[in-house]
Amino acid sequence: MTERARAAYEHNGHPVSREAFYAIACDPTRSVAVEACAGAGKTWMLVSRMLRALLDGCAPHEILAITFTKKAAGEMRQRLQEWLEQFSHKPLDELTVELIARGISPQGSLEKREALQNLYRHLLEAGRPVQIRTFHSWFAALLGTAPLALLQQQGLPAHFELLEDDAEAVREVWPPFLQTVAESASLRADYEAVVARHGRSQTHKALAAALAKRVEFDLADAAGVVDASVPPFQLAYPDLAAFAEPAEALQTEACLQRWRSRASALGSEANKTPQKAADAIIDALACADVNQRLDMLRKAMFVAKEDRLSKNLEKFPAAQEAEPELQRLLVARRQHEAWQHQQRMARLARGLIAQFVVVKQQHGWVDMNDVERTALVMLADPVLSGWVQERLDARIRHLLVDEFQDTNPLQWQALHAWLSGYAGSGGGSAAPSVFIVGDPKQSIYRFRRAEPQVFIAAQAFVRDG
């Protein structure tokens, strides 16, 4: 659902009436992804689906509603409780109106209104309530059912304290990490090189960002993505592959001969500008440090801070010939510097994340990243996922996720793995209906790794799956 000038309500891109929209959104037999702005009645739709599922004979504990905060879960629980209590006292005619508003046909409303009136009592008698939970509490419940071997495989203690806020652990990791850096010659060299170029504050800020995304970093690292994300200059410039860094090309006899010839040609010009450039080239070629040599050639030929010939050299053939070669070496060096920085930061990030694991193990802590990652492993495994459901003693028939735009990629991967498993079940296990609602423009939990693109992926899954 989007607020557009041409239509307030849409279904698969086509305008529909308000009544038709809510009839689709509230139907528990359909899987639906609703994009709705603030004030559009998202919670109303979500709780209405719960009501209709219960009226269709679903047991309360077979409904799982997930949201992101304890406050939101409490509000949802309260809304359901208040409606059930109110409906238990309302006259049947008013209940007919309530049911029609939730997408049930007039005839169907007449048939179900007495059931709605009695629903409050039936739920009290059921003993087990509708599952309205936060993502973290549901994942934590899954972790509580995990086999000991899986916990060991994930590096988690059998007896742990769950950290809903990892700020204390993050504070504790820095002193031992910096001590490790100081004691390791290679890590110290990486750290000093990055700090020298970008400053201590920016270096620590970048490492803190990697720590916050540690699960994604580890998964990407295991897949080889981290090391491959910035290619070395040799891939783009295979003719420079023999050199450890691009500026070393300036040491070859052929290259030295080209630059001496250019210096000679520029020095023979009557104008002082090319003569000065020729003298600067000779000085550069005498420099032993190849990177300093490249900098001196750049200064001799190019506009300050730009990779192009200075205006006063543009008309001289020797300078014109030198320009593309010099530009190429400068671009290759920038690529090499980017690769070096990325490799250094990756090594430092690995060290920081590894130290974070040690700190948590020392305290017996498990954080929400551990919970989400273990949940993904459990739900993605066809054997474990069935075992999880058996241990939880609940078959989920209806899954509802509120404020879906605040879902992070790992949470969605876990849900996706679980729901996708039904496709290969051979019909032995019925997939739950899925209802997700949110507004991708309103993600407020980016600091929790929420990614609005996940909403778009989930919409496609619901539509196509």
Coordinates of C-alpha atoms in Angstrom, one line a residue:
M1 CA 0.0 0.0 0.0
T2 CA 1.4 3.4 -0.9
E3 CA 0.0 6.9 -0.7
R4 CA -0.1 8.0 -4.3
A5 CA -2.1 10.7 -6.0
R6 CA -3.7 8.3 -8.5
A7 CA -4.7 5.7 -5.9
A8 CA -4.6 5.4 -2.2
Y9 CA -4.8 1.6 -2.3
E10 CA -3.1 -0.7 -4.8
H11 CA -2.9 -4.5 -5.3
N12 CA 0.1 -5.6 -7.4
G13 CA 0.3 -2.2 -9.0
H14 CA -3.4 -1.8 -9.8
P15 CA -5.8 0.6 -8.0
V16 CA -8.4 -1.1 -5.8
S17 CA -11.0 0.1 -3.4
R18 CA -10.3 0.3 0.3
E19 CA -12.7 -2.6 1.0
A20 CA -11.0 -4.8 -1.6
F21 CA -7.6 -3.9 -0.3
Y22 CA -8.4 -4.9 3.3
A23 CA -10.2 -8.0 2.1
I24 CA -6.9 -9.2 0.6
A25 CA -4.6 -7.9 3.4
C26 CA -6.7 -9.5 6.2
D27 CA -7.2 -12.9 4.5
P28 CA -5.1 -15.4 6.5
T29 CA -5.1 -17.9 3.7
R30 CA -3.1 -15.6 1.5
S31 CA 0.5 -14.6 1.7
V32 CA 0.8 -10.8 1.5
A33 CA 3.5 -8.2 1.6
V34 CA 2.0 -4.8 2.5
E35 CA 3.9 -1.5 1.9
A36 CA 2.1 1.0 4.1
C37 CA 3.0 4.5 5.3
A38 CA 2.7 5.7 8.9
G39 CA -0.9 6.0 10.1
A40 CA -2.2 3.5 7.4
G41 CA -3.4 1.0 10.0
K42 CA -0.6 -1.6 9.8
T43 CA -1.2 -2.9 13.3
W44 CA -5.0 -3.0 12.6
M45 CA -4.3 -5.2 9.6
L46 CA -1.9 -7.5 11.4
V47 CA -4.1 -8.1 14.4
S48 CA -7.2 -8.5 12.1
R49 CA -5.3 -11.4 10.4
M50 CA -4.8 -13.0 13.8
L51 CA -8.5 -12.7 14.5
R52 CA -9.5 -14.2 11.2
A53 CA -7.0 -17.0 11.6
L54 CA -8.4 -17.8 15.0
L55 CA -11.9 -17.8 13.6
D56 CA -10.8 -20.2 10.9
G57 CA -9.8 -22.7 13.6
C58 CA -6.1 -22.0 14.0
A59 CA -4.8 -22.7 17.5
P60 CA -3.4 -19.6 19.2
H61 CA 0.2 -21.0 19.5
E62 CA 0.2 -21.7 15.7
I63 CA 0.3 -18.0 15.1
L64 CA 3.7 -16.3 15.3
A65 CA 3.9 -12.5 15.1
I66 CA 7.3 -11.0 15.1
T67 CA 8.2 -7.3 15.7
F68 CA 11.3 -5.5 16.7
T69 CA 10.8 -4.0 20.2
K70 CA 9.3 -5.3 23.4
K71 CA 7.1 -2.1 23.4
A72 CA 5.7 -2.9 19.9
A73 CA 5.1 -6.5 20.9
G74 CA 3.3 -5.4 24.1
E75 CA 1.1 -3.0 22.1
M76 CA 0.2 -5.7 19.6
R77 CA -0.6 -8.1 22.4
Q78 CA -2.7 -5.5 24.2
R79 CA -4.6 -4.6 21.0
L80 CA -5.5 -8.3 20.5
Q81 CA -6.6 -8.6 24.1
E82 CA -8.7 -5.5 24.0
W83 CA -10.5 -6.5 20.8
L84 CA -11.3 -9.9 22.0
E85 CA -12.6 -8.6 25.3
Q86 CA -14.7 -5.9 23.6
F87 CA -16.1 -8.3 21.0
S88 CA -17.2 -10.7 23.8
H89 CA -19.7 -8.0 25.0
K90 CA -20.8 -6.5 21.7
P91 CA -24.2 -7.4 20.2
L92 CA -24.2 -9.6 17.1
D93 CA -25.2 -6.9 14.7
E94 CA -22.1 -4.8 15.6
L95 CA -19.9 -7.9 15.3
T96 CA -21.2 -8.4 11.8
V97 CA -20.0 -4.9 10.9
E98 CA -16.6 -5.6 12.5
L99 CA -16.2 -8.8 10.4
I100 CA -17.2 -7.2 7.2
A101 CA -14.6 -4.4 7.8
R102 CA -12.0 -7.2 8.0
G103 CA -12.8 -8.5 4.6
I104 CA -15.3 -11.3 5.4
S105 CA -18.4 -11.4 3.2
P106 CA -21.8 -10.4 4.6
Q107 CA -23.0 -14.0 4.6
G108 CA -19.7 -15.2 6.1
S109 CA -20.0 -12.5 8.8
L110 CA -23.4 -13.8 9.8
E111 CA -21.9 -17.3 10.1
K112 CA -18.9 -16.2 12.2
R113 CA -20.2 -13.5 14.5
E114 CA -21.1 -15.9 17.3
A115 CA -17.7 -17.5 17.0
L116 CA -16.1 -14.0 17.3
Q117 CA -18.2 -13.3 20.4
N118 CA -17.0 -16.5 22.0
L119 CA -13.4 -16.2 20.9
Y120 CA -12.2 -14.5 24.1
R121 CA -13.4 -17.3 26.2
H122 CA -12.0 -19.9 23.9
L123 CA -8.5 -18.3 24.0
L124 CA -8.5 -18.2 27.8
E125 CA -9.4 -21.9 27.8
A126 CA -6.7 -22.7 25.3
G127 CA -4.0 -22.1 27.8
R128 CA -1.3 -21.3 25.2
P129 CA -1.5 -17.7 23.8
V130 CA -0.7 -16.3 20.3
Q131 CA 3.1 -16.0 20.0
I132 CA 3.8 -12.3 19.8
R133 CA 7.6 -11.9 20.1
T134 CA 10.5 -9.8 19.2
F135 CA 12.9 -11.1 16.6
H136 CA 15.6 -11.5 19.2
S137 CA 13.4 -13.4 21.7
W138 CA 12.3 -15.8 19.0
F139 CA 15.8 -16.4 17.8
A140 CA 16.9 -16.8 21.4
A141 CA 14.3 -19.4 21.9
L142 CA 15.7 -21.2 18.9
L143 CA 19.2 -21.0 20.4
G144 CA 17.8 -22.6 23.5
T145 CA 16.9 -25.7 21.5
A146 CA 20.3 -25.9 19.7
P147 CA 22.2 -29.2 20.0
L148 CA 25.4 -28.9 22.0
A149 CA 27.4 -29.9 18.9
L150 CA 26.0 -27.0 17.0
L151 CA 26.9 -24.6 19.8
Q152 CA 30.4 -25.9 19.8
Q153 CA 30.6 -25.6 16.1
Q154 CA 29.6 -22.0 16.4
G155 CA 32.1 -21.3 19.2
L156 CA 29.4 -20.7 21.7
P157 CA 29.3 -21.9 25.4
A158 CA 26.7 -24.4 26.5
H159 CA 25.7 -22.1 29.4
F160 CA 25.6 -18.5 28.4
E161 CA 24.3 -15.0 29.3
L162 CA 22.4 -13.4 26.5
L163 CA 23.5 -9.8 25.7
E164 CA 20.7 -7.8 24.2
D165 CA 23.1 -4.8 24.3
D166 CA 26.7 -5.5 23.4
A167 CA 28.1 -2.1 24.3
E168 CA 29.9 -3.4 27.4
A169 CA 31.6 -6.2 25.4
V170 CA 32.6 -3.6 22.7
R171 CA 34.2 -1.4 25.3
E172 CA 36.1 -4.3 26.8
V173 CA 37.5 -5.5 23.5
W174 CA 39.7 -2.5 22.6
P175 CA 42.4 -2.7 25.3
P176 CA 43.3 -6.4 24.6
F177 CA 43.0 -5.8 20.8
L178 CA 45.5 -2.9 20.9
Q179 CA 47.8 -5.0 23.1
T180 CA 47.7 -7.7 20.5
V181 CA 48.5 -5.2 17.8
A182 CA 51.4 -3.9 19.8
E183 CA 52.8 -7.4 20.3
S184 CA 52.4 -8.5 16.6
A185 CA 55.0 -7.0 14.2
S186 CA 52.7 -7.5 11.2
L187 CA 49.5 -6.1 12.8
R188 CA 51.5 -3.2 14.3
A189 CA 52.9 -2.4 10.8
D190 CA 49.3 -2.5 9.4
Y191 CA 48.0 -0.3 12.2
E192 CA 50.8 2.3 12.0
A193 CA 50.4 2.5 8.2
V194 CA 46.7 3.1 8.3
V195 CA 46.9 5.6 11.2
A196 CA 49.7 7.5 9.4
R197 CA 47.5 7.9 6.4
H198 CA 44.0 8.3 7.9
G199 CA 44.5 9.2 11.6
R200 CA 43.8 7.2 14.7
S201 CA 40.2 8.4 15.0
Q202 CA 39.2 7.4 11.5
T203 CA 41.0 4.1 11.8
H204 CA 39.2 3.2 15.0
K205 CA 35.9 4.4 13.5
A206 CA 36.3 2.1 10.5
L207 CA 37.3 -0.9 12.7
A208 CA 34.3 -0.2 14.9
A209 CA 32.1 -0.3 11.8
A210 CA 33.6 -3.7 10.8
L211 CA 32.9 -5.0 14.4
A212 CA 29.3 -3.9 14.2
K213 CA 29.0 -5.8 10.9
R214 CA 31.0 -8.8 12.2
V215 CA 28.6 -11.4 11.1
E216 CA 28.4 -10.1 7.6
F217 CA 32.2 -9.6 7.5
D218 CA 32.8 -13.2 8.6
L219 CA 30.3 -14.6 6.1
A220 CA 31.9 -12.5 3.3
D221 CA 35.4 -13.4 4.4
A222 CA 34.6 -17.1 4.4
A223 CA 33.3 -16.8 0.9
G224 CA 36.5 -15.0 -0.2
V225 CA 34.7 -11.7 -0.9
V226 CA 36.7 -9.6 1.5
D227 CA 40.1 -10.3 -0.1
A228 CA 38.7 -10.0 -3.6
S229 CA 36.7 -6.9 -3.0
V230 CA 39.6 -4.6 -4.1
P231 CA 41.6 -6.2 -6.8
P232 CA 45.4 -5.7 -7.0
F233 CA 46.7 -3.4 -9.7
Q234 CA 48.3 -6.4 -11.6
L235 CA 44.8 -7.6 -12.7
A236 CA 44.0 -4.3 -14.4
Y237 CA 47.6 -3.8 -15.7
P238 CA 49.0 -7.3 -16.6
D239 CA 52.1 -5.7 -18.2
L240 CA 53.0 -4.4 -14.7
A241 CA 52.5 -7.8 -13.1
A242 CA 56.2 -8.4 -12.6
F243 CA 56.4 -5.5 -10.2
A244 CA 55.5 -5.4 -6.5
E245 CA 54.2 -1.8 -7.0
P246 CA 53.6 0.2 -10.2
A247 CA 56.4 2.8 -9.6
E248 CA 59.0 0.0 -9.9
A249 CA 58.3 0.1 -13.7
L250 CA 60.4 3.4 -13.7
Q251 CA 63.5 1.3 -12.9
T252 CA 63.6 -0.6 -16.1
E253 CA 66.2 0.4 -18.7
A254 CA 63.5 0.8 -21.4
C255 CA 61.5 3.2 -19.2
L256 CA 64.6 5.2 -18.2
Q257 CA 65.6 5.5 -21.8
R258 CA 62.1 6.9 -22.8
W259 CA 62.3 9.5 -20.1
R260 CA 65.9 10.5 -20.9
S261 CA 64.8 11.0 -24.5
R262 CA 61.8 13.1 -23.4
A263 CA 64.1 15.2 -21.2
S264 CA 66.5 15.7 -24.1
A265 CA 63.7 16.8 -26.4
L266 CA 62.1 19.2 -23.9
G267 CA 65.6 20.6 -23.0
S268 CA 66.3 21.5 -26.6
E269 CA 63.2 23.7 -26.8
A270 CA 63.8 27.5 -26.7
N271 CA 61.0 28.1 -24.1
K272 CA 62.0 28.0 -20.4
T273 CA 59.0 26.0 -19.4
P274 CA 59.9 22.8 -21.2
Q275 CA 63.6 23.3 -20.2
K276 CA 62.5 23.4 -16.5
A277 CA 60.5 20.3 -17.1
A278 CA 63.5 18.6 -18.6
D279 CA 65.7 19.5 -15.6
A280 CA 63.0 18.2 -13.2
I281 CA 62.8 14.9 -15.2
I282 CA 66.6 14.4 -14.8
D283 CA 66.4 15.1 -11.1
A284 CA 63.5 12.6 -10.8
L285 CA 65.5 9.9 -12.6
A286 CA 68.3 10.4 -10.2
C287 CA 66.1 9.7 -7.2
A288 CA 66.5 6.2 -5.7
D289 CA 63.0 6.0 -4.2
V290 CA 60.7 4.9 -7.0
N291 CA 57.5 6.3 -5.5
Q292 CA 59.3 9.7 -4.9
R293 CA 60.5 9.5 -8.5
L294 CA 56.9 9.1 -9.7
D295 CA 55.9 12.0 -7.6
M296 CA 58.7 14.2 -9.0
L297 CA 57.7 13.3 -12.6
R298 CA 54.1 14.1 -11.8
K299 CA 55.1 17.5 -10.4
A300 CA 57.4 18.1 -13.4
M301 CA 54.7 17.4 -16.0
F302 CA 51.2 17.8 -14.5
V303 CA 48.9 20.4 -13.1
A304 CA 49.0 20.4 -9.3
K305 CA 46.6 17.8 -7.9
E306 CA 45.4 16.8 -11.4
D307 CA 46.5 14.0 -13.7
R308 CA 46.9 16.0 -16.9
L309 CA 49.6 18.0 -18.5
S310 CA 50.1 21.6 -17.4
K311 CA 48.9 24.0 -20.0
N312 CA 52.3 25.3 -20.9
L313 CA 53.5 21.8 -21.9
E314 CA 50.5 20.7 -23.9
K315 CA 52.0 21.7 -27.3
F316 CA 55.2 19.8 -27.0
P317 CA 55.3 16.3 -28.5
A318 CA 57.6 14.8 -25.9
A319 CA 55.2 15.9 -23.1
Q320 CA 52.2 14.6 -25.1
E321 CA 53.9 11.2 -25.4
A322 CA 54.7 11.1 -21.7
E323 CA 51.2 12.0 -20.5
P324 CA 49.4 8.6 -21.0
E325 CA 52.3 6.6 -19.5
L326 CA 52.5 8.8 -16.5
Q327 CA 48.7 8.8 -16.0
R328 CA 48.6 5.0 -16.2
L329 CA 51.3 4.6 -13.5
L330 CA 49.5 7.1 -11.2
V331 CA 46.1 5.3 -11.6
A332 CA 47.8 1.9 -11.1
R333 CA 49.5 3.3 -7.9
R334 CA 46.2 4.5 -6.6
Q335 CA 44.7 1.1 -7.2
H336 CA 47.7 -0.5 -5.3
E337 CA 47.3 1.9 -2.4
A338 CA 43.5 1.1 -2.2
W339 CA 44.4 -2.6 -2.3
Q340 CA 47.0 -2.2 0.4
H341 CA 44.6 -0.2 2.6
Q342 CA 41.8 -2.8 2.2
Q343 CA 44.2 -5.7 3.0
R344 CA 45.5 -3.9 6.1
M345 CA 42.0 -3.1 7.3
A346 CA 40.8 -6.6 6.7
R347 CA 43.7 -8.1 8.7
L348 CA 43.0 -5.6 11.5
A349 CA 39.3 -6.3 11.4
R350 CA 39.9 -10.0 11.6
G351 CA 42.1 -9.4 14.7
L352 CA 39.5 -7.2 16.4
I353 CA 36.6 -9.7 15.7
A354 CA 38.7 -12.6 16.9
Q355 CA 39.5 -10.7 20.1
F356 CA 35.8 -9.9 20.5
V357 CA 35.1 -13.6 20.5
V358 CA 37.7 -14.2 23.2
V359 CA 36.2 -11.4 25.4
K360 CA 32.7 -13.0 25.1
Q361 CA 34.0 -16.5 25.8
Q362 CA 35.8 -15.2 28.9
H363 CA 32.5 -13.8 30.3
G364 CA 30.2 -16.6 28.9
W365 CA 28.4 -14.0 26.8
V366 CA 26.4 -14.6 23.6
D367 CA 25.2 -11.5 21.7
M368 CA 22.4 -11.1 19.2
N369 CA 24.7 -11.6 16.3
D370 CA 25.6 -15.0 17.6
V371 CA 21.9 -15.7 18.1
E372 CA 20.9 -14.6 14.6
R373 CA 23.8 -16.5 12.9
T374 CA 23.0 -19.7 14.8
A375 CA 19.3 -19.3 14.0
L376 CA 20.3 -19.0 10.3
V377 CA 22.3 -22.3 10.6
M378 CA 19.4 -24.1 12.3
L379 CA 16.7 -22.9 10.0
A380 CA 18.7 -23.4 6.8
D381 CA 19.5 -27.0 7.6
P382 CA 16.6 -29.3 6.5
V383 CA 17.1 -31.8 9.3
L384 CA 17.8 -29.3 12.1
S385 CA 14.8 -27.0 11.1
G386 CA 12.4 -29.9 11.5
W387 CA 14.0 -30.9 14.8
V388 CA 13.7 -27.2 15.9
Q389 CA 10.0 -27.2 15.2
E390 CA 9.5 -30.5 17.1
R391 CA 11.4 -29.2 20.1
L392 CA 9.4 -26.0 20.1
D393 CA 6.3 -28.2 20.1
A394 CA 4.6 -25.8 17.7
R395 CA 3.8 -25.9 14.0
I396 CA 3.5 -22.4 12.8
R397 CA 0.6 -22.0 10.4
H398 CA 0.7 -18.2 10.2
L399 CA 3.8 -16.0 10.3
L400 CA 3.3 -12.2 10.6
V401 CA 6.2 -9.7 10.7
D402 CA 5.6 -6.1 11.7
E403 CA 7.7 -3.1 10.6
F404 CA 9.5 -5.3 8.1
Q405 CA 11.7 -2.5 6.9
D406 CA 13.7 -2.8 10.1
T407 CA 14.7 -6.4 9.3
N408 CA 18.4 -6.9 8.7
P409 CA 19.7 -9.2 6.0
L410 CA 20.7 -12.0 8.4
Q411 CA 17.2 -12.1 10.0
W412 CA 15.6 -12.3 6.5
Q413 CA 18.1 -15.0 5.4
A414 CA 17.0 -17.1 8.5
L415 CA 13.3 -16.6 7.7
H416 CA 13.9 -17.2 4.0
A417 CA 15.8 -20.4 4.7
W418 CA 13.0 -21.7 6.9
L419 CA 10.2 -20.8 4.5
S420 CA 12.0 -22.0 1.5
G421 CA 12.4 -25.4 3.1
Y422 CA 8.7 -26.1 2.6
A423 CA 9.3 -26.0 -1.2
G424 CA 11.3 -29.2 -0.9
S425 CA 9.1 -30.9 1.6
G426 CA 7.3 -33.0 -1.0
G427 CA 4.0 -31.8 0.3
G428 CA 4.5 -33.5 3.7
S429 CA 4.5 -30.1 5.5
A430 CA 2.3 -27.2 4.7
A431 CA 4.0 -23.8 4.5
P432 CA 2.6 -21.1 6.8
S433 CA 0.9 -18.1 5.3
V434 CA 3.2 -15.1 5.4
F435 CA 2.1 -11.5 6.2
I436 CA 4.8 -8.8 6.2
V437 CA 4.0 -5.1 6.6
G438 CA 6.2 -2.1 6.6
D439 CA 7.5 1.1 4.9
P440 CA 11.0 0.9 3.3
K441 CA 11.2 4.7 3.5
Q442 CA 10.9 4.6 7.3
S443 CA 13.7 2.2 8.4
I444 CA 14.8 3.5 11.9
Y445 CA 17.1 0.7 12.9
R446 CA 20.0 1.1 10.4
F447 CA 22.3 1.0 13.5
R448 CA 21.0 -2.6 14.0
R449 CA 22.1 -3.5 10.4
A450 CA 18.5 -3.0 9.1
E451 CA 18.5 -2.7 5.3
P452 CA 15.4 -1.5 3.5
Q453 CA 16.4 -3.5 0.4
V454 CA 15.5 -6.6 2.4
F455 CA 11.8 -5.5 2.2
I456 CA 12.0 -5.5 -1.6
A457 CA 13.5 -9.0 -1.6
A458 CA 10.8 -10.2 0.8
Q459 CA 8.1 -8.7 -1.4
A460 CA 9.4 -10.6 -4.4
F461 CA 9.6 -13.8 -2.3
V462 CA 6.0 -13.5 -1.2
R463 CA 4.8 -12.6 -4.7
D464 CA 6.8 -15.3 -6.5
G465 CA 7.1 -18.0 -3.9

